[in-house]
Coordinates of C-alpha atoms and ligand atoms in Angstrom, one line a residue:
X1 CA 48.2 26.1 134.6
X2 CA 48.8 23.0 136.7
X3 CA 46.7 20.1 135.7
X4 CA 46.0 17.0 137.8
X5 CA 47.1 14.1 135.7
X6 CA 45.1 11.0 136.3
X7 CA 44.9 7.7 134.5
X8 CA 41.5 8.4 133.2
X9 CA 42.2 8.5 129.5
X10 CA 39.1 7.7 127.5
X11 CA 37.1 7.2 130.6
X12 CA 34.8 10.1 130.0
X13 CA 34.1 9.5 126.3
X14 CA 33.1 6.0 127.3
X15 CA 30.2 7.6 129.3
X16 CA 28.9 9.1 126.1
X17 CA 27.9 6.7 123.3
X18 CA 27.8 8.6 120.0
X19 CA 26.6 5.4 118.3
X20 CA 23.6 4.7 120.4
X21 CA 23.1 8.2 121.9
X22 CA 23.2 7.0 125.4
X23 CA 24.6 9.0 128.3
X24 CA 25.8 7.6 131.6
X25 CA 23.7 8.8 134.6
X26 CA 26.9 9.2 136.7
X27 CA 27.8 12.4 134.9
X28 CA 24.8 14.1 136.6
X29 CA 25.5 12.9 140.1
X30 CA 29.1 11.8 140.7
X31 CA 31.1 14.2 142.9
X32 CA 34.5 13.0 141.6
X33 CA 33.4 13.7 138.0
X34 CA 32.2 17.1 139.2
X35 CA 35.7 17.9 140.6
X36 CA 37.3 16.8 137.4
X37 CA 34.9 19.1 135.4
X38 CA 36.3 22.1 137.4
X39 CA 39.9 21.2 136.3
X40 CA 39.2 20.0 132.8
X41 CA 36.5 22.3 131.7
X42 CA 36.0 25.4 133.9
X43 CA 39.8 26.0 134.3
X44 CA 40.3 26.0 130.5
X45 CA 37.1 27.3 128.8
X46 CA 36.0 30.9 128.2
X47 CA 33.4 31.7 130.9
X48 CA 30.9 34.6 130.9
X49 CA 31.5 36.7 134.0
X50 CA 29.4 39.8 133.7
X51 CA 28.3 42.8 131.6
X52 CA 30.3 46.0 131.2
X53 CA 27.2 48.1 132.0
X54 CA 27.5 46.7 135.6
X55 CA 30.9 48.5 136.1
X56 CA 30.8 51.8 134.2
X57 CA 33.2 53.7 136.5
X58 CA 36.8 53.3 137.8
X59 CA 36.6 51.2 141.0
X60 CA 33.3 49.7 140.2
X61 CA 33.3 45.9 140.9
X62 CA 31.0 42.9 140.6
X63 CA 31.6 39.6 142.2
X64 CA 31.2 36.7 139.8
X65 CA 32.2 33.1 139.4
X66 CA 34.1 30.8 137.0
X67 CA 32.8 27.4 137.9
X68 CA 33.3 27.1 141.6
X69 CA 36.0 29.7 141.7
X70 CA 34.9 33.2 143.0
X71 CA 36.2 36.1 141.0
X72 CA 36.1 39.9 141.1
X73 CA 35.3 41.8 137.9
X74 CA 36.6 45.3 138.4
X75 CA 37.3 48.4 136.3
X76 CA 40.7 50.1 137.1
X77 CA 41.6 53.8 136.8
X78 CA 42.6 53.5 133.1
X79 CA 39.2 52.1 132.3
X80 CA 40.4 48.6 131.7
X81 CA 38.5 45.6 133.1
X82 CA 40.3 43.1 135.3
X83 CA 39.2 39.7 136.6
X84 CA 40.9 38.3 139.7
X85 CA 40.4 35.3 141.9
X86 CA 38.6 36.6 145.0
X87 CA 41.1 35.2 147.5
X88 CA 43.9 36.7 149.5
X89 CA 47.3 35.5 148.6
X90 CA 48.2 35.3 152.3
X91 CA 45.7 32.6 153.5
X92 CA 42.9 32.6 151.0
X93 CA 40.2 34.7 152.7
X94 CA 37.9 36.5 150.3
X95 CA 39.2 40.1 149.8
X96 CA 35.8 41.3 148.7
X97 CA 32.7 40.3 150.5
X98 CA 30.0 42.5 148.8
X99 CA 28.2 41.5 145.6
X100 CA 28.9 44.8 143.9
X101 CA 30.0 48.3 144.7
X102 CA 32.8 50.8 144.2
X103 CA 36.2 50.9 146.0
X104 CA 39.8 52.1 145.8
X105 CA 41.2 49.0 147.7
X106 CA 40.3 45.5 148.5
X107 CA 41.3 44.9 152.1
X108 CA 41.4 41.4 153.5
X109 CA 39.5 41.2 156.7
X110 CA 41.6 38.4 158.1
X111 CA 45.1 40.0 158.6
X112 CA 44.7 43.2 156.6
X113 CA 46.6 42.8 153.4
X114 CA 45.2 45.2 150.8
X115 CA 45.1 45.1 147.0
X116 CA 44.6 47.9 144.5
X117 CA 41.8 47.7 141.9
X118 CA 44.5 46.6 139.4
X119 CA 45.1 43.5 141.6
X120 CA 48.5 44.6 143.0
X121 CA 49.4 44.0 146.6
X122 CA 49.8 47.5 148.1
X123 CA 49.6 47.2 151.9
X124 CA 50.9 44.6 154.3
X125 CA 50.5 45.1 158.1
X126 CA 53.7 44.4 160.0
X127 CA 55.9 44.7 156.9
X128 CA 58.8 45.9 158.9
X129 CA 58.3 43.9 162.1
X130 CA 57.2 40.6 160.5
X131 CA 58.8 40.6 157.1
X132 CA 61.9 42.8 157.7
X133 CA 60.8 44.8 154.7
X134 CA 61.8 41.9 152.5
X135 CA 58.4 40.7 151.3
X136 CA 58.3 41.3 147.5
X137 CA 54.9 42.7 147.1
X138 CA 55.1 42.5 143.3
X139 CA 55.0 38.7 143.7
X140 CA 51.9 38.5 145.8
X141 CA 49.1 40.3 143.9
X142 CA 45.7 38.9 143.3
X143 CA 45.6 35.9 140.9
X144 CA 44.6 37.3 137.5
X145 CA 42.8 35.3 134.8
X146 CA 45.0 34.6 131.7
X147 CA 42.7 36.3 129.2
X148 CA 39.8 38.7 129.2
X149 CA 37.5 39.5 126.2
X150 CA 34.7 42.0 125.8
X151 CA 32.2 40.9 123.2
X152 CA 29.5 43.5 122.6
X153 CA 29.4 44.4 126.3
X154 CA 29.6 40.8 127.6
X155 CA 32.7 40.1 129.5
X156 CA 34.4 36.7 129.3
X157 CA 37.5 35.3 130.9
X158 CA 39.7 32.2 130.9
X159 CA 42.4 30.9 133.2
X160 CA 44.2 29.2 130.4
X161 CA 46.8 31.2 128.4
X162 CA 46.7 28.6 125.6
X163 CA 43.0 29.1 125.0
X164 CA 42.0 30.2 121.5
X165 CA 40.6 33.7 121.1
X166 CA 37.0 34.2 122.3
X167 CA 36.0 34.9 118.7
X168 CA 37.3 31.5 117.6
X169 CA 35.8 29.9 120.6
X170 CA 32.3 31.2 119.8
X171 CA 32.7 30.6 116.1
X172 CA 29.4 31.2 114.1
X173 CA 27.5 30.8 117.4
X174 CA 28.2 34.5 117.8
X175 CA 25.5 35.3 115.2
X176 CA 22.9 33.8 117.5
X177 CA 24.4 35.4 120.5
X178 CA 24.2 38.8 118.8
X179 CA 20.4 38.6 118.9
X180 CA 20.7 38.6 122.7
X181 CA 23.5 41.2 123.0
X182 CA 22.7 43.8 120.3
X183 CA 19.9 46.3 120.8
X184 CA 16.9 45.9 118.6
X185 CA 17.8 48.8 116.3
X186 CA 21.1 47.3 115.5
X187 CA 23.3 49.2 117.9
X188 CA 26.2 46.8 118.6
X189 CA 26.0 46.2 122.2
X190 CA 23.6 49.0 123.1
X191 CA 22.2 46.9 125.9
X192 CA 22.2 47.5 129.6
X193 CA 21.6 45.2 132.5
X194 CA 18.3 45.9 134.3
X195 CA 16.8 44.7 137.6
X196 CA 20.2 43.6 138.9
X197 CA 21.3 40.0 138.8
X198 CA 18.7 37.5 140.0
X199 CA 20.2 34.5 141.8
X200 CA 18.8 31.3 143.2
X201 CA 19.8 27.7 143.9
X202 CA 18.3 24.6 142.3
X203 CA 19.0 21.0 143.5
X204 CA 20.2 19.7 140.2
X205 CA 23.2 19.2 138.0
X206 CA 24.3 22.2 135.9
X207 CA 24.5 20.3 132.6
X208 CA 20.8 19.5 132.6
X209 CA 20.0 23.3 132.4
X210 CA 22.6 24.0 129.8
X211 CA 21.2 21.1 127.8
X212 CA 17.7 22.4 128.0
X213 CA 18.6 25.8 126.6
X214 CA 20.7 24.3 123.8
X215 CA 17.6 23.3 122.1
X216 CA 15.1 21.0 123.9
X217 CA 12.1 21.5 121.7
X218 CA 10.9 18.1 122.8
X219 CA 9.7 19.2 126.3
X220 CA 6.7 21.4 125.6
X221 CA 4.4 19.2 127.6
X222 CA 6.2 20.6 130.7
X223 CA 4.7 24.0 130.1
X224 CA 1.2 22.8 129.2
X225 CA -0.4 24.1 132.3
X226 CA 0.8 27.7 131.6
X227 CA -0.3 27.4 128.0
X228 CA -3.8 26.2 129.0
X229 CA -4.8 28.7 131.7
X230 CA -4.5 31.8 129.5
X231 CA -2.4 33.9 131.7
X232 CA 0.5 34.5 129.3
X233 CA 3.6 36.3 130.5
X234 CA 2.6 39.4 128.5
X235 CA 0.1 40.2 131.1
X236 CA -2.7 39.7 128.5
X237 CA -5.3 37.0 128.3
X238 CA -3.4 35.5 125.4
X239 CA -2.2 31.9 125.9
X240 CA 1.5 31.4 125.6
X241 CA 1.1 28.8 122.9
X242 CA -1.4 30.8 120.9
X243 CA 1.1 33.5 120.3
X244 CA 4.4 32.9 118.7
X245 CA 4.4 29.1 119.2
X246 CA 1.5 28.5 116.8
X247 CA 2.7 31.0 114.2
X248 CA 6.4 30.4 114.4
X249 CA 8.9 28.2 112.7
X250 CA 11.3 26.8 115.3
X251 CA 14.8 25.9 114.0
X252 CA 17.4 24.0 116.0
X253 CA 20.8 25.2 115.1
X254 CA 23.9 23.4 116.4
X255 CA 27.6 24.2 116.3
X256 CA 28.7 20.7 117.4
X257 CA 32.4 21.2 116.7
X258 CA 32.4 23.5 119.7
X259 CA 29.5 22.3 121.7
X260 CA 27.3 25.3 121.3
X261 CA 23.7 25.5 120.0
X262 CA 20.2 26.8 120.3
X263 CA 16.8 27.5 118.8
X264 CA 15.9 30.3 116.4
X265 CA 12.3 31.4 116.4
X266 CA 10.9 32.8 113.1
X267 CA 7.7 34.8 112.9
X268 CA 5.8 35.7 109.8
X269 CA 5.6 39.5 109.4
X270 CA 1.8 39.7 110.0
X271 CA 2.3 38.2 113.5
X272 CA 5.0 40.6 114.4
X273 CA 2.6 43.4 113.6
X274 CA -0.2 41.8 115.6
X275 CA 1.6 41.5 118.9
X276 CA -1.0 42.5 121.4
X277 CA 1.0 45.0 123.4
X278 CA -0.7 48.3 124.3
X279 CA 0.0 51.8 123.2
X280 CA 3.6 53.1 123.4
X281 CA 4.9 49.5 124.1
X282 CA 3.4 48.1 121.0
X283 CA 4.7 51.0 118.9
X284 CA 8.2 50.4 120.3
X285 CA 8.1 46.7 119.5
X286 CA 7.0 47.3 115.9
X287 CA 9.6 50.0 115.3
X288 CA 12.3 47.8 116.9
X289 CA 11.3 44.8 114.7
X290 CA 11.3 47.0 111.6
X291 CA 14.8 48.3 112.5
X292 CA 16.1 44.8 112.9
X293 CA 14.6 43.7 109.6
X294 CA 16.0 46.8 107.9
X295 CA 19.4 45.8 109.2
X296 CA 19.3 42.0 108.9
X297 CA 16.8 41.5 106.0
X298 CA 13.2 40.5 105.7
X299 CA 13.8 36.9 106.5
X300 CA 15.9 37.6 109.6
X301 CA 15.1 36.0 112.8
X302 CA 13.2 38.7 114.5
X303 CA 12.0 37.1 117.7
X304 CA 15.3 35.5 118.7
X305 CA 15.3 32.2 120.5
X306 CA 17.5 30.6 123.2
X307 CA 20.9 29.0 123.2
X308 CA 23.8 27.7 125.2
X309 CA 27.5 28.6 124.8
X310 CA 29.6 25.6 126.1
X311 CA 29.9 25.0 128.9
X312 CA 27.4 26.9 131.1
X313 CA 26.3 30.2 129.6
X314 CA 22.8 30.3 128.2
X315 CA 20.8 33.1 126.8
X316 CA 17.3 34.1 125.7
X317 CA 17.2 36.4 122.6
X318 CA 13.4 37.0 122.9
X319 CA 12.4 40.2 124.6
X320 CA 13.2 40.6 127.4
X321 CA 16.7 39.3 126.5
X322 CA 18.4 37.3 129.2
X323 CA 21.8 35.8 130.0
X324 CA 21.7 32.9 132.4
X325 CA 24.8 31.2 133.9
X326 CA 24.5 27.8 135.5
X327 CA 27.1 28.1 138.2
X328 CA 28.1 24.6 139.4
X329 CA 28.1 24.2 143.2
X330 CA 28.2 20.4 143.5
X331 CA 27.2 17.5 141.4
X332 CA 23.6 17.9 142.5
X333 CA 23.4 21.7 143.1
X334 CA 23.5 24.7 140.8
X335 CA 23.4 28.4 141.5
X336 CA 21.5 30.2 138.7
X337 CA 22.5 33.8 137.9
X338 CA 20.2 35.7 135.5
X339 CA 20.9 39.0 133.8
X340 CA 18.1 40.8 132.0
X341 CA 19.2 43.0 129.1
X342 CA 17.1 45.9 127.8
X343 CA 17.9 48.3 125.0
X344 CA 19.6 51.2 126.7
X345 CA 17.6 53.7 124.6
X346 CA 14.1 52.2 125.1
X347 CA 11.6 54.3 127.0
X348 CA 10.9 53.7 130.7
X349 CA 7.4 52.3 129.9
X350 CA 9.0 49.6 127.8
X351 CA 11.6 48.8 130.4
X352 CA 8.9 48.5 133.0
X353 CA 6.9 46.2 130.7
X354 CA 9.9 44.0 130.1
X355 CA 10.7 43.8 133.8
X356 CA 7.2 42.6 134.6
X357 CA 7.3 40.2 131.7
X358 CA 10.6 38.8 132.9
X359 CA 9.5 38.2 136.4
X360 CA 6.3 36.6 135.3
X361 CA 8.0 34.3 132.8
X362 CA 11.5 33.5 134.2
X363 CA 13.3 33.0 137.5
X364 CA 12.4 31.2 140.6
X365 CA 8.8 32.6 140.6
X366 CA 8.3 32.7 136.8
X367 CA 5.4 30.7 135.4
X368 CA 7.5 28.8 132.9
X369 CA 11.0 28.4 134.3
X370 CA 9.6 26.7 137.5
X371 CA 8.4 23.9 135.3
X372 CA 11.9 23.3 134.0
X373 CA 13.5 23.5 137.5
X374 CA 11.2 20.7 138.7
X375 CA 12.2 18.6 135.7
X376 CA 16.0 19.1 136.4
X377 CA 15.6 18.3 140.1
X378 CA 13.8 15.1 139.3
X379 CA 16.3 14.2 136.6
X380 CA 19.1 14.7 139.1
X381 CA 17.4 12.7 141.8
X382 CA 17.0 9.9 139.2
X383 CA 20.7 9.9 138.6
X384 CA 22.0 9.5 142.1
X385 CA 21.2 6.0 143.3
X386 CA 23.5 3.0 142.9
X387 CA 20.7 0.8 141.5
X388 CA 20.3 2.9 138.4
X389 CA 24.0 3.2 137.4
X390 CA 23.8 0.7 134.6
X391 CA 20.8 2.3 133.0
X392 CA 21.9 5.2 130.8
X393 CA 19.7 8.0 129.4
X394 CA 18.4 8.0 125.9
X395 CA 19.4 10.9 123.6
X396 CA 18.3 9.4 120.3
X397 CA 15.4 11.7 119.3
X398 CA 15.7 12.4 115.6
X399 CA 19.1 10.7 115.6
X400 CA 18.8 10.4 111.8
X401 CA 19.3 14.2 111.6
X402 CA 22.9 13.8 112.5
X403 CA 23.6 11.6 109.4
X404 CA 22.1 14.0 106.9
X405 CA 24.1 16.6 105.0
X406 CA 23.0 19.9 106.4
X407 CA 22.2 22.6 103.9
X408 CA 22.5 26.1 105.1
X409 CA 19.0 27.7 105.3
X410 CA 18.5 30.9 103.4
X411 CA 17.8 32.7 106.6
X412 CA 20.7 31.1 108.4
X413 CA 23.7 31.3 106.2
X414 CA 25.9 30.6 109.1
X415 CA 24.1 27.4 110.2
X416 CA 25.7 24.3 108.8
X417 CA 23.7 22.2 111.2
X418 CA 20.1 23.3 111.2
X419 CA 17.0 21.2 111.7
X420 CA 13.4 22.5 111.6
X421 CA 11.6 21.2 114.7
X422 CA 12.7 19.0 117.6
X423 CA 15.9 17.1 117.7
X424 CA 18.3 16.0 120.4
X425 CA 21.2 16.6 118.0
X426 CA 22.3 19.7 119.9
X427 CA 22.3 17.8 123.2
X428 CA 24.3 15.0 121.5
X429 CA 26.8 17.6 120.3
X430 CA 27.0 19.1 123.8
X431 CA 27.8 15.8 125.5
X432 CA 30.3 14.8 122.8
X433 CA 32.0 18.1 123.5
X434 CA 31.9 17.4 127.2
X435 CA 33.7 14.1 126.7
X436 CA 36.3 15.8 124.5
X437 CA 37.2 18.3 127.2
X438 CA 37.1 15.7 130.0
X439 CA 39.5 13.4 128.2
X440 CA 41.8 16.1 127.0
X441 CA 44.6 17.6 129.1
X442 CA 45.3 20.7 127.1
X443 CA 44.0 23.0 124.4
X444 CA 46.0 21.2 121.6
X445 CA 44.2 18.0 122.4
X446 CA 40.8 19.7 122.5
X447 CA 41.4 21.4 119.1
X448 CA 42.6 18.1 117.6
X449 CA 39.4 16.3 118.7
X450 CA 37.2 19.2 117.6
X451 CA 38.7 19.0 114.1
X452 CA 37.6 15.4 113.8
X453 CA 34.0 16.5 113.9
X454 CA 33.8 16.4 110.1
X455 CA 33.2 19.6 108.2
X456 CA 32.5 21.7 111.2
X457 CA 35.8 23.7 111.3
Ligands
FES1 FE1 44.3 37.8 153.9 FE2 45.7 36.9 155.9 S1 44.2 35.9 154.7 S2 45.7 38.9 155.1

């Protein structure tokens, strides 16, 4: 992995003040910083690229992204999954131009080089006339990622051979991620992608969205209008805030040594049983909740929550479960990709209910997610001008939480850093991690800095 060395040592950590919890506006608007993020974060981190249920058969492929790099996720004849840069080795043209499908070959439409589903170069027009049969095809295959990992159906990849294993990268965050990936009855994985992948563009910096999902319990005023009008996403007349919000305990859980975090939502048993879903759907939810309690214990987090895996993968563990990737396009533009995960074994009526719920709640037309997108757009616009450069943002909400010794909660034995209620601690952890990655030039340096976050590794 070649790395563009620049004399910027310490420059990025200077933009994040751990002491005063201030963050420089430029990190949300500066195009040079954006380019450095591609090299220093997205070329080294584990990135979520898709779900195995999207490519069940040999030759199935799905076009994805790792930062701004386009990649092909493809299953080969042996059943293995490969991830390759979607660019021809001859002159860079995309070798695959469809979002998803099945193929035996990827043929470049520029000069006609063709590549197998294992990435190998297999066909070169004019091999004899132009290359005197001397072109070594084995040297000109598609560019593969360095490592691939399948965690409960979620496929991840990294360009850096020195990256730690995905399991180590996730750390205890995987227990929160499990709530999004496992089916409700405890089948590991056991989920399938439904609806397809919803994609849309928002005029905002990718970090603002990742930060929101890492645990912004402070922004509920944003969704006040949805809460007040009584058209909850369930399709009932129940207000959003009169359901689980009023009855639940919301816990912010941070894994600051790695930059991950999220919110767990706990419900008392009586509310779980009182969910106002009709007939077969209500029965399925109650049975699924019971199965999860039987598996994880009476105090288990039944409803789930939301979270962010550093840098740009977020998830919703509530039903319908969702994976969201904040694909960076530029400093001020993000392409959002959203996968909806349903239990593969759930009946069609439940899947239909989930689908309608998802479209009412989330996405570009969802009642709640639109509120957030407007916030992120406004925050990005507020970060652009030259006049505001010397006025950093404030991340000090419940700053005292960071100084307290964190006791693991009985329900959250994995959580060393858990706070009941709102805090900006997870956001502070996210930007601390961002500065570590931006100032480091390799994985050894990242690990060394992560180790300094006391007691977290
Ligand atoms: Fe692909 Fe020339 S760019 S064959």
